[in-house]
Amino acid sequence: MKIILSGSQLAITIRRLAHQVLENHDQLKNTVLIGIQPRGVYLSDRLVKEIQNQVPDDEVPYGKLDITFYRDDIRSELHVANQTDIPFTIENKNVVLIDDVLYTGRTIRSALDALLDYGRPAKVELCVLIDRRFSRQFPIQPDYVGKSIDSIISQRVKVSWDEEEVKIVD
Amino acid sequence: MSLSSKHLLGIRNLTKEDISLILQTATQFKEVLQRPIKKVPSLRDITIVNLFFENSTRTRISFELAEKRLSADTISFSASSSSVSKGETLLDTVNNILSMKVDMVVMRHSASGAPHFLAQHIPAAIINAGDGINEHPTQALLDAFSILEKTGGLEGKKIAIIGDIMHSRVAQSNIYLLKKMGAEVVVCGPPTLIPKYITEALGVQVEYDIKKTLEWCDVANVLRIQLERQNQVLFSSLREYNLAYGITRRLLDSLSKEIVIMHPGPINRGVEIDSDVADGNQSIILQQVENGVAVRMAVLYLLADRGQ
């Protein structure tokens, strides 16, 4: 087991991601943030809070997207769906998708399909806490990365929000 | 996590966890139905046949819509326009359809136990859309979903089921479900329409006084008088039934609280329920129909083949 991010580093990383998103999206005028259920939402909750601290007078449009019904491995086992809550339109908006770990890219592929059922966004970006490099099975890359790591298939990356740390488990 | 059964034959053989899983999944599908594109690709590799050996409007349209919203391929079949009228048996009919690579069967049949019989003989997943006077599980599930949505819970809720309990598969499925989920159930109707040992068999209380029943309950589920299932006269006239057990505006206004009114449809207006009650603000009859699609999507999604 190896710790990739500890508590204080995690907080700094999330703050940096918040700054980067704000840098590219001036006052979030035409931008919405969407966390991917279930685990991306832990990150998006924190990130949205951080962004809101930076722009206390602006409204931060924030939604949650569940991708269960769009998975490509739906026949292999039963996946229980989580809540989707997108209380605004994404038509012609810039969407920042937020997930904790980017690995094969399959979740993001499903998320893009799910997202397009809500309208036609102007642009979609991807923000992840951990990017597991060189393990993609689809041509999908992140726009905002907390930390890039190299890991092998047999390892697991575990983001523990209770203990405030990210680790690699063999 | 998955359902404990491969088929949905009735509420009777579901566990409390099964019911919770279906209702929880239905909540997510209800959200899908509010989207600009009300469709998900989950069942695009699945083919479903709807076998309706008995007439139906709501259930059939609801199932067909649920299947289409899940991207399944569907075939619909009604007995009157098929080879059943030439004398083909149920098992032959179904086996012929299955040989064309169909994965799931939704069936309504006037014989109680018909889907149970099929389940013993064919490999496909079977969903009971109403069998005779036995069960109508998806109706009970959508009723429960509607109660949950309207009142916030099932446990400890007081539900009255009113009318023709004897001939009603809706009543039987509702009783099984509500008891499993911890609700209190009272059945009310003329003594001739209530089975004699229902308290011992199903654990519900019997009340013959409509006013007392309504005063007690939080939700009243008013059943249709099923004229097609009555071979003998069990009450003297529809007019008399309406006077004794019909839900009227005046009756509701005389209660000390506001109760929720449900009806599985089709309504006999002016018999078991008056128009101003059915169309009034306490009625959630049309919400029940709306919820039916989401609940049936949940059932189909959870029962679709997992390739084991």
Short mmCIF file of C-alpha atoms in Angstrom, two decimals:
data_model
loop_
_atom_site.label_atom_id
_atom_site.label_comp_id
_atom_site.label_asym_id
_atom_site.label_seq_id
_atom_site.Cartn_x
_atom_site.Cartn_y
_atom_site.Cartn_z
CA MET A 1 0.00 0.00 0.00
CA LYS A 2 1.26 3.43 -0.92
CA ILE A 3 -0.26 6.77 0.03
CA ILE A 4 -0.58 9.06 -2.99
CA LEU A 5 -2.30 12.01 -1.37
CA SER A 6 -2.61 12.66 2.35
CA GLY A 7 -5.12 14.93 4.09
CA SER A 8 -3.39 18.29 3.71
CA GLN A 9 -2.27 17.54 0.13
CA LEU A 10 -5.81 16.50 -0.78
CA ALA A 11 -7.20 19.83 0.42
CA ILE A 12 -4.56 21.78 -1.53
CA THR A 13 -5.19 19.70 -4.66
CA ILE A 14 -8.94 20.30 -4.54
CA ARG A 15 -8.32 24.02 -4.04
CA ARG A 16 -6.06 24.05 -7.09
CA LEU A 17 -8.67 22.26 -9.19
CA ALA A 18 -11.21 24.87 -8.10
CA HIS A 19 -8.88 27.65 -9.19
CA GLN A 20 -8.18 26.00 -12.53
CA VAL A 21 -11.89 25.58 -13.28
CA LEU A 22 -12.51 29.24 -12.40
CA GLU A 23 -9.53 30.32 -14.48
CA ASN A 24 -11.04 28.74 -17.59
CA HIS A 25 -14.66 29.67 -16.84
CA ASP A 26 -14.91 33.32 -15.91
CA GLN A 27 -17.32 33.53 -12.95
CA LEU A 28 -19.02 30.36 -14.24
CA LYS A 29 -21.30 32.55 -16.37
CA ASN A 30 -22.20 29.83 -18.83
CA THR A 31 -20.81 26.84 -16.97
CA VAL A 32 -22.39 24.03 -14.96
CA LEU A 33 -20.70 21.41 -12.78
CA ILE A 34 -21.88 17.79 -12.74
CA GLY A 35 -20.57 15.08 -10.41
CA ILE A 36 -20.78 11.43 -11.46
CA GLN A 37 -22.60 9.11 -9.05
CA PRO A 38 -21.74 7.57 -6.71
CA ARG A 39 -18.11 8.25 -5.93
CA GLY A 40 -17.46 11.31 -8.08
CA VAL A 41 -20.00 13.16 -5.98
CA TYR A 42 -17.74 13.13 -2.91
CA LEU A 43 -15.18 15.05 -4.95
CA SER A 44 -17.70 17.34 -6.65
CA ASP A 45 -19.28 18.25 -3.27
CA ARG A 46 -15.88 19.39 -2.03
CA LEU A 47 -14.93 21.09 -5.27
CA VAL A 48 -18.21 23.01 -5.52
CA LYS A 49 -17.80 24.19 -1.92
CA GLU A 50 -14.30 25.40 -2.73
CA ILE A 51 -15.48 27.18 -5.89
CA GLN A 52 -18.37 28.76 -4.00
CA ASN A 53 -15.86 30.13 -1.44
CA GLN A 54 -13.98 31.81 -4.28
CA VAL A 55 -17.08 33.35 -5.84
CA PRO A 56 -19.42 33.83 -2.86
CA ASP A 57 -21.81 36.14 -4.73
CA ASP A 58 -22.29 33.96 -7.80
CA GLU A 59 -24.57 31.00 -8.14
CA VAL A 60 -22.73 27.74 -8.86
CA PRO A 61 -25.02 25.46 -10.89
CA TYR A 62 -24.34 21.94 -9.61
CA GLY A 63 -25.91 18.63 -10.57
CA LYS A 64 -25.39 14.88 -10.07
CA LEU A 65 -25.50 12.31 -12.83
CA ASP A 66 -25.98 8.55 -12.48
CA ILE A 67 -24.71 6.46 -15.38
CA THR A 68 -25.99 3.00 -14.36
CA PHE A 69 -28.52 2.67 -17.21
CA TYR A 70 -25.84 3.52 -19.79
CA ARG A 71 -23.14 1.07 -18.70
CA ASP A 72 -21.68 -1.29 -21.33
CA ASP A 73 -21.38 -4.14 -18.80
CA ILE A 74 -25.05 -4.03 -17.83
CA ARG A 75 -25.62 -7.71 -18.67
CA SER A 76 -22.74 -9.06 -16.59
CA GLU A 77 -24.16 -8.16 -13.19
CA LEU A 78 -26.96 -6.07 -11.73
CA HIS A 79 -25.99 -2.50 -10.91
CA VAL A 80 -28.25 -0.57 -8.57
CA ALA A 81 -28.97 2.95 -9.75
CA ASN A 82 -28.29 6.11 -7.77
CA GLN A 83 -30.06 9.44 -7.87
CA THR A 84 -29.67 11.77 -10.84
CA ASP A 85 -30.41 15.41 -10.07
CA ILE A 86 -29.76 18.01 -12.77
CA PRO A 87 -32.00 20.96 -11.82
CA PHE A 88 -31.04 23.14 -14.82
CA THR A 89 -30.73 22.89 -18.58
CA ILE A 90 -27.37 22.02 -20.13
CA GLU A 91 -28.37 23.27 -23.59
CA ASN A 92 -25.48 25.40 -24.95
CA LYS A 93 -23.71 25.34 -21.56
CA ASN A 94 -20.12 24.43 -20.75
CA VAL A 95 -20.29 21.28 -18.66
CA VAL A 96 -17.51 20.20 -16.30
CA LEU A 97 -17.90 16.49 -15.50
CA ILE A 98 -16.33 15.50 -12.18
CA ASP A 99 -15.19 12.02 -11.12
CA ASP A 100 -12.72 10.74 -8.56
CA VAL A 101 -10.55 8.28 -10.54
CA LEU A 102 -10.12 8.11 -14.32
CA TYR A 103 -9.05 4.59 -15.30
CA THR A 104 -10.37 2.77 -18.39
CA GLY A 105 -12.55 5.69 -19.53
CA ARG A 106 -15.66 3.51 -19.73
CA THR A 107 -17.52 5.41 -17.01
CA ILE A 108 -16.91 8.70 -18.82
CA ARG A 109 -18.08 7.16 -22.11
CA SER A 110 -21.34 6.21 -20.36
CA ALA A 111 -21.55 9.62 -18.72
CA LEU A 112 -21.30 11.39 -22.09
CA ASP A 113 -24.17 9.28 -23.44
CA ALA A 114 -26.26 10.00 -20.35
CA LEU A 115 -25.43 13.71 -20.48
CA LEU A 116 -26.54 14.11 -24.09
CA ASP A 117 -30.04 12.93 -23.16
CA TYR A 118 -30.39 16.23 -21.29
CA GLY A 119 -29.60 18.44 -24.27
CA ARG A 120 -26.72 19.65 -26.42
CA PRO A 121 -23.96 21.23 -24.35
CA ALA A 122 -21.60 23.74 -25.98
CA LYS A 123 -18.59 21.97 -24.51
CA VAL A 124 -17.86 19.16 -22.08
CA GLU A 125 -14.72 19.05 -19.93
CA LEU A 126 -13.53 16.42 -17.50
CA CYS A 127 -12.11 17.02 -14.04
CA VAL A 128 -10.66 14.09 -12.05
CA LEU A 129 -8.79 13.78 -8.79
CA ILE A 130 -6.61 10.85 -9.93
CA ASP A 131 -5.62 10.00 -13.50
CA ARG A 132 -4.33 6.43 -13.88
CA ARG A 133 -2.19 6.95 -16.95
CA PHE A 134 -1.63 4.43 -19.74
CA SER A 135 -4.67 2.32 -18.82
CA ARG A 136 -7.34 3.85 -21.04
CA GLN A 137 -9.61 1.61 -23.14
CA PHE A 138 -11.31 4.56 -24.84
CA PRO A 139 -9.85 7.78 -26.31
CA ILE A 140 -10.80 9.93 -23.32
CA GLN A 141 -8.50 12.39 -21.54
CA PRO A 142 -9.06 14.72 -18.59
CA ASP A 143 -8.88 18.54 -18.73
CA TYR A 144 -8.21 19.04 -15.01
CA VAL A 145 -6.13 16.50 -13.06
CA GLY A 146 -5.47 16.39 -9.34
CA LYS A 147 -2.62 13.94 -9.67
CA SER A 148 -1.42 11.59 -12.41
CA ILE A 149 -0.14 8.19 -11.35
CA ASP A 150 1.26 5.09 -12.98
CA SER A 151 -0.24 1.85 -11.73
CA ILE A 152 -0.66 -1.69 -12.96
CA ILE A 153 -3.99 -3.45 -13.55
CA SER A 154 -3.77 -5.63 -10.45
CA GLN A 155 -3.52 -2.57 -8.22
CA ARG A 156 -6.49 -0.58 -6.99
CA VAL A 157 -6.64 3.14 -6.34
CA LYS A 158 -8.67 3.90 -3.25
CA VAL A 159 -9.96 7.37 -2.45
CA SER A 160 -11.01 7.39 1.18
CA TRP A 161 -13.00 10.51 2.05
CA ASP A 162 -13.35 9.46 5.68
CA GLU A 163 -9.60 9.21 6.22
CA GLU A 164 -8.89 12.08 3.80
CA GLU A 165 -6.33 10.19 1.76
CA VAL A 166 -5.75 8.51 -1.59
CA LYS A 167 -3.77 5.28 -1.73
CA ILE A 168 -2.72 2.48 -4.05
CA VAL A 169 -3.62 -0.99 -2.78
CA ASP A 170 -1.84 -4.05 -4.20
CA MET B 1 -27.77 -7.00 -4.99
CA SER B 2 -30.54 -8.44 -7.15
CA LEU B 3 -34.07 -9.77 -6.94
CA SER B 4 -34.57 -13.12 -5.21
CA SER B 5 -36.66 -14.46 -8.09
CA LYS B 6 -36.08 -14.82 -11.81
CA HIS B 7 -39.75 -14.05 -12.54
CA LEU B 8 -42.33 -11.65 -11.19
CA LEU B 9 -45.26 -14.01 -10.68
CA GLY B 10 -46.75 -12.28 -7.68
CA ILE B 11 -45.99 -10.16 -4.64
CA ARG B 12 -46.51 -13.23 -2.48
CA ASN B 13 -43.06 -14.67 -3.29
CA LEU B 14 -41.13 -11.39 -3.10
CA THR B 15 -39.11 -10.39 -0.05
CA LYS B 16 -39.24 -7.00 1.62
CA GLU B 17 -35.79 -6.29 0.16
CA ASP B 18 -37.05 -7.13 -3.36
CA ILE B 19 -39.91 -4.67 -2.99
CA SER B 20 -37.61 -1.94 -1.66
CA LEU B 21 -35.17 -2.49 -4.53
CA ILE B 22 -37.95 -2.23 -7.13
CA LEU B 23 -39.40 0.93 -5.57
CA GLN B 24 -35.96 2.51 -5.23
CA THR B 25 -35.07 1.72 -8.84
CA ALA B 26 -38.46 3.09 -9.96
CA THR B 27 -37.55 6.44 -8.35
CA GLN B 28 -34.55 6.68 -10.68
CA PHE B 29 -36.65 5.74 -13.70
CA LYS B 30 -39.20 8.37 -12.79
CA GLU B 31 -36.40 10.91 -13.16
CA VAL B 32 -35.53 9.41 -16.56
CA LEU B 33 -39.12 10.11 -17.65
CA GLN B 34 -38.69 13.83 -16.88
CA ARG B 35 -35.68 14.22 -19.22
CA PRO B 36 -35.86 15.81 -22.68
CA ILE B 37 -34.94 12.35 -24.07
CA LYS B 38 -36.98 9.90 -22.01
CA LYS B 39 -35.10 6.81 -22.99
CA VAL B 40 -32.12 4.78 -21.78
CA PRO B 41 -30.24 2.05 -23.69
CA SER B 42 -30.28 -0.55 -20.86
CA LEU B 43 -32.39 -3.23 -22.59
CA ARG B 44 -31.43 -2.68 -26.22
CA ASP B 45 -30.28 -6.32 -26.48
CA ILE B 46 -33.53 -7.70 -25.05
CA THR B 47 -36.72 -8.71 -26.86
CA ILE B 48 -39.99 -8.78 -24.94
CA VAL B 49 -43.36 -10.22 -25.92
CA ASN B 50 -46.57 -8.85 -24.41
CA LEU B 51 -49.15 -11.64 -24.31
CA PHE B 52 -52.56 -10.26 -23.47
CA PHE B 53 -55.18 -13.00 -23.28
CA GLU B 54 -57.51 -10.57 -21.55
CA ASN B 55 -58.45 -6.97 -22.38
CA SER B 56 -56.38 -4.14 -21.00
CA THR B 57 -55.74 -0.48 -21.74
CA ARG B 58 -53.57 0.93 -18.97
CA THR B 59 -51.43 -2.09 -18.16
CA ARG B 60 -50.72 -2.92 -21.77
CA ILE B 61 -49.84 0.61 -22.86
CA SER B 62 -47.84 1.09 -19.68
CA PHE B 63 -45.78 -2.06 -20.25
CA GLU B 64 -45.24 -1.23 -23.93
CA LEU B 65 -44.08 2.27 -23.07
CA ALA B 66 -41.82 1.00 -20.29
CA GLU B 67 -40.22 -1.47 -22.72
CA LYS B 68 -39.70 1.19 -25.39
CA ARG B 69 -38.25 3.66 -22.86
CA LEU B 70 -35.69 0.95 -22.00
CA SER B 71 -34.86 0.47 -25.71
CA ALA B 72 -36.10 -3.16 -25.75
CA ASP B 73 -37.60 -4.67 -28.88
CA THR B 74 -41.25 -5.50 -28.32
CA ILE B 75 -43.95 -7.62 -29.88
CA SER B 76 -47.53 -7.35 -28.77
CA PHE B 77 -50.07 -10.06 -29.00
CA SER B 78 -53.75 -10.18 -28.22
CA ALA B 79 -55.58 -13.45 -28.02
CA SER B 80 -58.60 -12.34 -30.04
CA SER B 81 -56.58 -11.73 -33.22
CA SER B 82 -54.27 -14.77 -32.95
CA SER B 83 -54.17 -18.51 -33.50
CA VAL B 84 -55.41 -19.01 -29.94
CA SER B 85 -58.86 -18.62 -31.48
CA LYS B 86 -57.97 -21.63 -33.70
CA GLY B 87 -57.37 -23.74 -30.61
CA GLU B 88 -53.61 -23.51 -30.06
CA THR B 89 -52.63 -24.22 -26.45
CA LEU B 90 -50.96 -21.63 -24.22
CA LEU B 91 -47.69 -23.56 -24.02
CA ASP B 92 -47.55 -24.09 -27.81
CA THR B 93 -48.24 -20.42 -28.45
CA VAL B 94 -45.51 -19.30 -26.06
CA ASN B 95 -42.95 -21.87 -27.24
CA ASN B 96 -43.49 -20.78 -30.84
CA ILE B 97 -42.89 -17.17 -29.90
CA LEU B 98 -39.82 -18.05 -27.82
CA SER B 99 -38.28 -19.99 -30.70
CA MET B 100 -38.00 -16.61 -32.44
CA LYS B 101 -35.48 -15.62 -29.73
CA VAL B 102 -37.59 -13.69 -27.26
CA ASP B 103 -36.06 -13.05 -23.80
CA MET B 104 -38.94 -11.98 -21.61
CA VAL B 105 -42.68 -12.59 -21.47
CA VAL B 106 -45.24 -10.17 -20.04
CA MET B 107 -48.53 -12.00 -19.69
CA ARG B 108 -52.10 -11.27 -18.69
CA HIS B 109 -54.44 -14.23 -18.53
CA SER B 110 -57.91 -14.83 -17.18
CA ALA B 111 -56.84 -18.13 -15.55
CA SER B 112 -55.27 -17.77 -12.10
CA GLY B 113 -51.86 -19.43 -12.08
CA ALA B 114 -51.28 -19.27 -15.85
CA PRO B 115 -47.92 -17.44 -15.47
CA HIS B 116 -46.85 -19.90 -12.75
CA PHE B 117 -47.57 -22.77 -15.14
CA LEU B 118 -45.49 -21.11 -17.87
CA ALA B 119 -42.61 -20.47 -15.46
CA GLN B 120 -42.30 -24.22 -14.92
CA HIS B 121 -42.05 -24.97 -18.64
CA ILE B 122 -40.15 -22.20 -20.38
CA PRO B 123 -36.73 -20.63 -19.83
CA ALA B 124 -37.67 -16.96 -20.37
CA ALA B 125 -38.32 -14.51 -17.52
CA ILE B 126 -42.05 -14.07 -16.93
CA ILE B 127 -43.81 -11.01 -15.62
CA ASN B 128 -47.37 -11.41 -14.48
CA ALA B 129 -49.55 -8.56 -15.76
CA GLY B 130 -52.61 -9.96 -13.97
CA ASP B 131 -53.79 -13.56 -13.70
CA GLY B 132 -57.49 -14.20 -13.08
CA ILE B 133 -58.40 -13.40 -9.48
CA ASN B 134 -54.92 -14.22 -8.16
CA GLU B 135 -52.39 -11.38 -8.44
CA HIS B 136 -51.51 -8.20 -10.31
CA PRO B 137 -48.06 -7.49 -8.89
CA THR B 138 -47.05 -4.43 -10.95
CA GLN B 139 -50.31 -2.71 -9.96
CA ALA B 140 -49.54 -3.27 -6.28
CA LEU B 141 -46.00 -1.98 -6.81
CA LEU B 142 -47.18 1.18 -8.54
CA ASP B 143 -49.83 1.71 -5.85
CA ALA B 144 -47.13 1.40 -3.18
CA PHE B 145 -44.86 3.75 -5.13
CA SER B 146 -47.68 6.30 -5.36
CA ILE B 147 -48.45 6.05 -1.63
CA LEU B 148 -44.76 6.42 -0.86
CA GLU B 149 -44.47 9.45 -3.09
CA LYS B 150 -47.60 11.11 -1.70
CA THR B 151 -47.23 10.35 2.00
CA GLY B 152 -43.49 9.70 2.40
CA GLY B 153 -43.65 6.13 3.72
CA LEU B 154 -45.43 2.78 3.91
CA GLU B 155 -44.55 1.56 7.38
CA GLY B 156 -47.35 2.22 9.86
CA LYS B 157 -49.57 3.81 7.19
CA LYS B 158 -53.28 3.02 7.38
CA ILE B 159 -54.57 1.80 4.04
CA ALA B 160 -58.19 0.90 3.32
CA ILE B 161 -59.04 -1.28 0.32
CA ILE B 162 -62.67 -0.78 -0.59
CA GLY B 163 -65.06 -2.71 -2.81
CA ASP B 164 -64.95 -6.08 -4.53
CA ILE B 165 -62.20 -7.80 -2.52
CA MET B 166 -63.38 -11.28 -3.51
CA HIS B 167 -62.70 -10.99 -7.24
CA SER B 168 -59.80 -8.58 -7.10
CA ARG B 169 -56.23 -9.54 -7.94
CA VAL B 170 -55.32 -5.91 -7.27
CA ALA B 171 -56.59 -6.28 -3.69
CA GLN B 172 -54.69 -9.51 -3.09
CA SER B 173 -51.37 -8.16 -4.43
CA ASN B 174 -51.84 -4.91 -2.52
CA ILE B 175 -52.51 -6.75 0.73
CA TYR B 176 -49.40 -8.94 0.37
CA LEU B 177 -47.25 -5.94 -0.42
CA LEU B 178 -48.56 -3.56 2.22
CA LYS B 179 -48.34 -6.19 4.98
CA LYS B 180 -44.75 -7.01 3.99
CA MET B 181 -43.83 -3.34 4.12
CA GLY B 182 -45.38 -2.86 7.57
CA ALA B 183 -48.58 -0.96 6.69
CA GLU B 184 -51.94 -1.55 8.39
CA VAL B 185 -54.67 -2.77 6.06
CA VAL B 186 -58.44 -2.76 6.40
CA VAL B 187 -60.70 -4.17 3.71
CA CYS B 188 -64.23 -2.78 3.41
CA GLY B 189 -67.18 -3.79 1.25
CA PRO B 190 -70.43 -5.70 1.29
CA PRO B 191 -70.09 -9.06 3.15
CA THR B 192 -70.83 -10.91 -0.10
CA LEU B 193 -67.71 -9.42 -1.72
CA ILE B 194 -65.29 -10.13 1.13
CA PRO B 195 -63.82 -13.65 1.49
CA LYS B 196 -64.89 -15.23 4.78
CA TYR B 197 -61.48 -16.17 6.20
CA ILE B 198 -59.50 -13.20 4.89
CA THR B 199 -58.39 -12.09 8.39
CA GLU B 200 -56.92 -15.51 9.15
CA ALA B 201 -55.44 -15.96 5.65
CA LEU B 202 -54.00 -12.54 4.92
CA GLY B 203 -53.90 -10.77 8.29
CA VAL B 204 -56.15 -7.84 7.40
CA GLN B 205 -59.05 -6.39 9.38
CA VAL B 206 -62.57 -6.39 7.93
CA GLU B 207 -64.92 -3.44 8.30
CA TYR B 208 -68.38 -3.17 6.76
CA ASP B 209 -69.04 0.49 7.58
CA ILE B 210 -67.64 2.79 4.89
CA LYS B 211 -67.72 5.96 7.04
CA LYS B 212 -65.76 4.29 9.87
CA THR B 213 -63.23 2.92 7.39
CA LEU B 214 -62.59 6.28 5.76
CA GLU B 215 -62.36 7.99 9.16
CA TRP B 216 -59.65 5.45 10.13
CA CYS B 217 -57.46 5.42 7.03
CA ASP B 218 -54.78 7.68 5.52
CA VAL B 219 -55.27 6.30 2.03
CA ALA B 220 -58.35 4.68 0.47
CA ASN B 221 -57.76 2.43 -2.53
CA VAL B 222 -61.16 2.11 -4.21
CA LEU B 223 -61.57 -0.98 -6.40
CA ARG B 224 -63.62 -1.43 -9.51
CA ILE B 225 -66.76 -3.50 -9.32
CA GLN B 226 -65.82 -6.30 -11.70
CA LEU B 227 -69.04 -7.12 -13.44
CA GLU B 228 -67.26 -9.53 -15.81
CA ARG B 229 -66.16 -11.82 -12.96
CA GLN B 230 -69.54 -12.12 -11.26
CA ASN B 231 -71.68 -15.04 -12.28
CA GLN B 232 -74.20 -14.50 -9.54
CA VAL B 233 -75.86 -11.50 -8.01
CA LEU B 234 -73.78 -10.47 -4.99
CA PHE B 235 -75.50 -7.14 -4.40
CA SER B 236 -78.90 -6.03 -5.52
CA SER B 237 -78.04 -3.20 -7.90
CA LEU B 238 -75.28 -0.82 -8.90
CA ARG B 239 -77.40 2.02 -7.57
CA GLU B 240 -77.68 0.37 -4.20
CA TYR B 241 -73.93 -0.35 -4.14
CA ASN B 242 -73.27 3.32 -4.84
CA LEU B 243 -75.55 4.36 -1.98
CA ALA B 244 -73.89 2.01 0.51
CA TYR B 245 -70.24 1.97 -0.55
CA GLY B 246 -69.73 4.63 -3.24
CA ILE B 247 -67.16 7.33 -2.40
CA THR B 248 -68.94 10.66 -2.69
CA ARG B 249 -67.88 14.26 -2.14
CA ARG B 250 -70.33 14.55 0.74
CA LEU B 251 -68.83 11.49 2.42
CA LEU B 252 -65.28 12.85 2.13
CA ASP B 253 -66.33 16.30 3.37
CA SER B 254 -67.91 14.74 6.47
CA LEU B 255 -64.55 13.27 7.59
CA SER B 256 -62.37 14.97 10.21
CA LYS B 257 -59.26 14.76 7.97
CA GLU B 258 -58.24 14.77 4.33
CA ILE B 259 -57.48 11.30 2.97
CA VAL B 260 -55.82 10.24 -0.30
CA ILE B 261 -58.03 8.53 -2.89
CA MET B 262 -56.67 5.88 -5.27
CA HIS B 263 -58.27 3.70 -7.94
CA PRO B 264 -56.55 1.16 -10.21
CA GLY B 265 -58.89 1.93 -13.13
CA PRO B 266 -60.93 1.56 -15.21
CA ILE B 267 -63.42 3.62 -13.20
CA ASN B 268 -67.13 2.88 -13.11
CA ARG B 269 -68.12 6.50 -12.54
CA GLY B 270 -71.11 6.83 -10.26
CA VAL B 271 -70.75 3.25 -8.96
CA GLU B 272 -67.73 2.79 -6.68
CA ILE B 273 -66.62 6.41 -6.95
CA ASP B 274 -68.29 9.65 -8.02
CA SER B 275 -66.82 11.83 -10.72
CA ASP B 276 -66.15 14.83 -8.49
CA VAL B 277 -64.09 12.61 -6.17
CA ALA B 278 -62.21 10.81 -8.95
CA ASP B 279 -61.32 14.15 -10.56
CA GLY B 280 -60.89 16.02 -7.27
CA ASN B 281 -57.72 17.23 -5.58
CA GLN B 282 -57.52 14.34 -3.10
CA SER B 283 -57.35 11.83 -5.94
CA ILE B 284 -53.98 10.58 -7.21
CA ILE B 285 -55.51 8.30 -9.86
CA LEU B 286 -53.63 9.83 -12.79
CA GLN B 287 -50.36 9.95 -10.85
CA GLN B 288 -50.79 6.19 -10.33
CA VAL B 289 -50.91 5.72 -14.09
CA GLU B 290 -47.86 7.94 -14.58
CA ASN B 291 -45.91 6.03 -11.92
CA GLY B 292 -46.90 2.74 -13.57
CA VAL B 293 -44.42 3.26 -16.40
CA ALA B 294 -41.49 3.96 -14.03
CA VAL B 295 -42.35 0.96 -11.82
CA ARG B 296 -42.62 -1.38 -14.82
CA MET B 297 -39.31 -0.08 -16.17
CA ALA B 298 -37.76 -0.97 -12.81
CA VAL B 299 -39.22 -4.50 -12.88
CA LEU B 300 -38.07 -5.14 -16.46
CA TYR B 301 -34.63 -3.67 -15.78
CA LEU B 302 -34.12 -5.80 -12.66
CA LEU B 303 -35.37 -9.02 -14.29
CA ALA B 304 -33.56 -8.68 -17.62
CA ASP B 305 -31.20 -11.55 -18.35
CA ARG B 306 -27.80 -11.30 -16.62
CA GLY B 307 -26.35 -14.10 -18.72
CA GLN B 308 -25.96 -16.68 -15.94
#
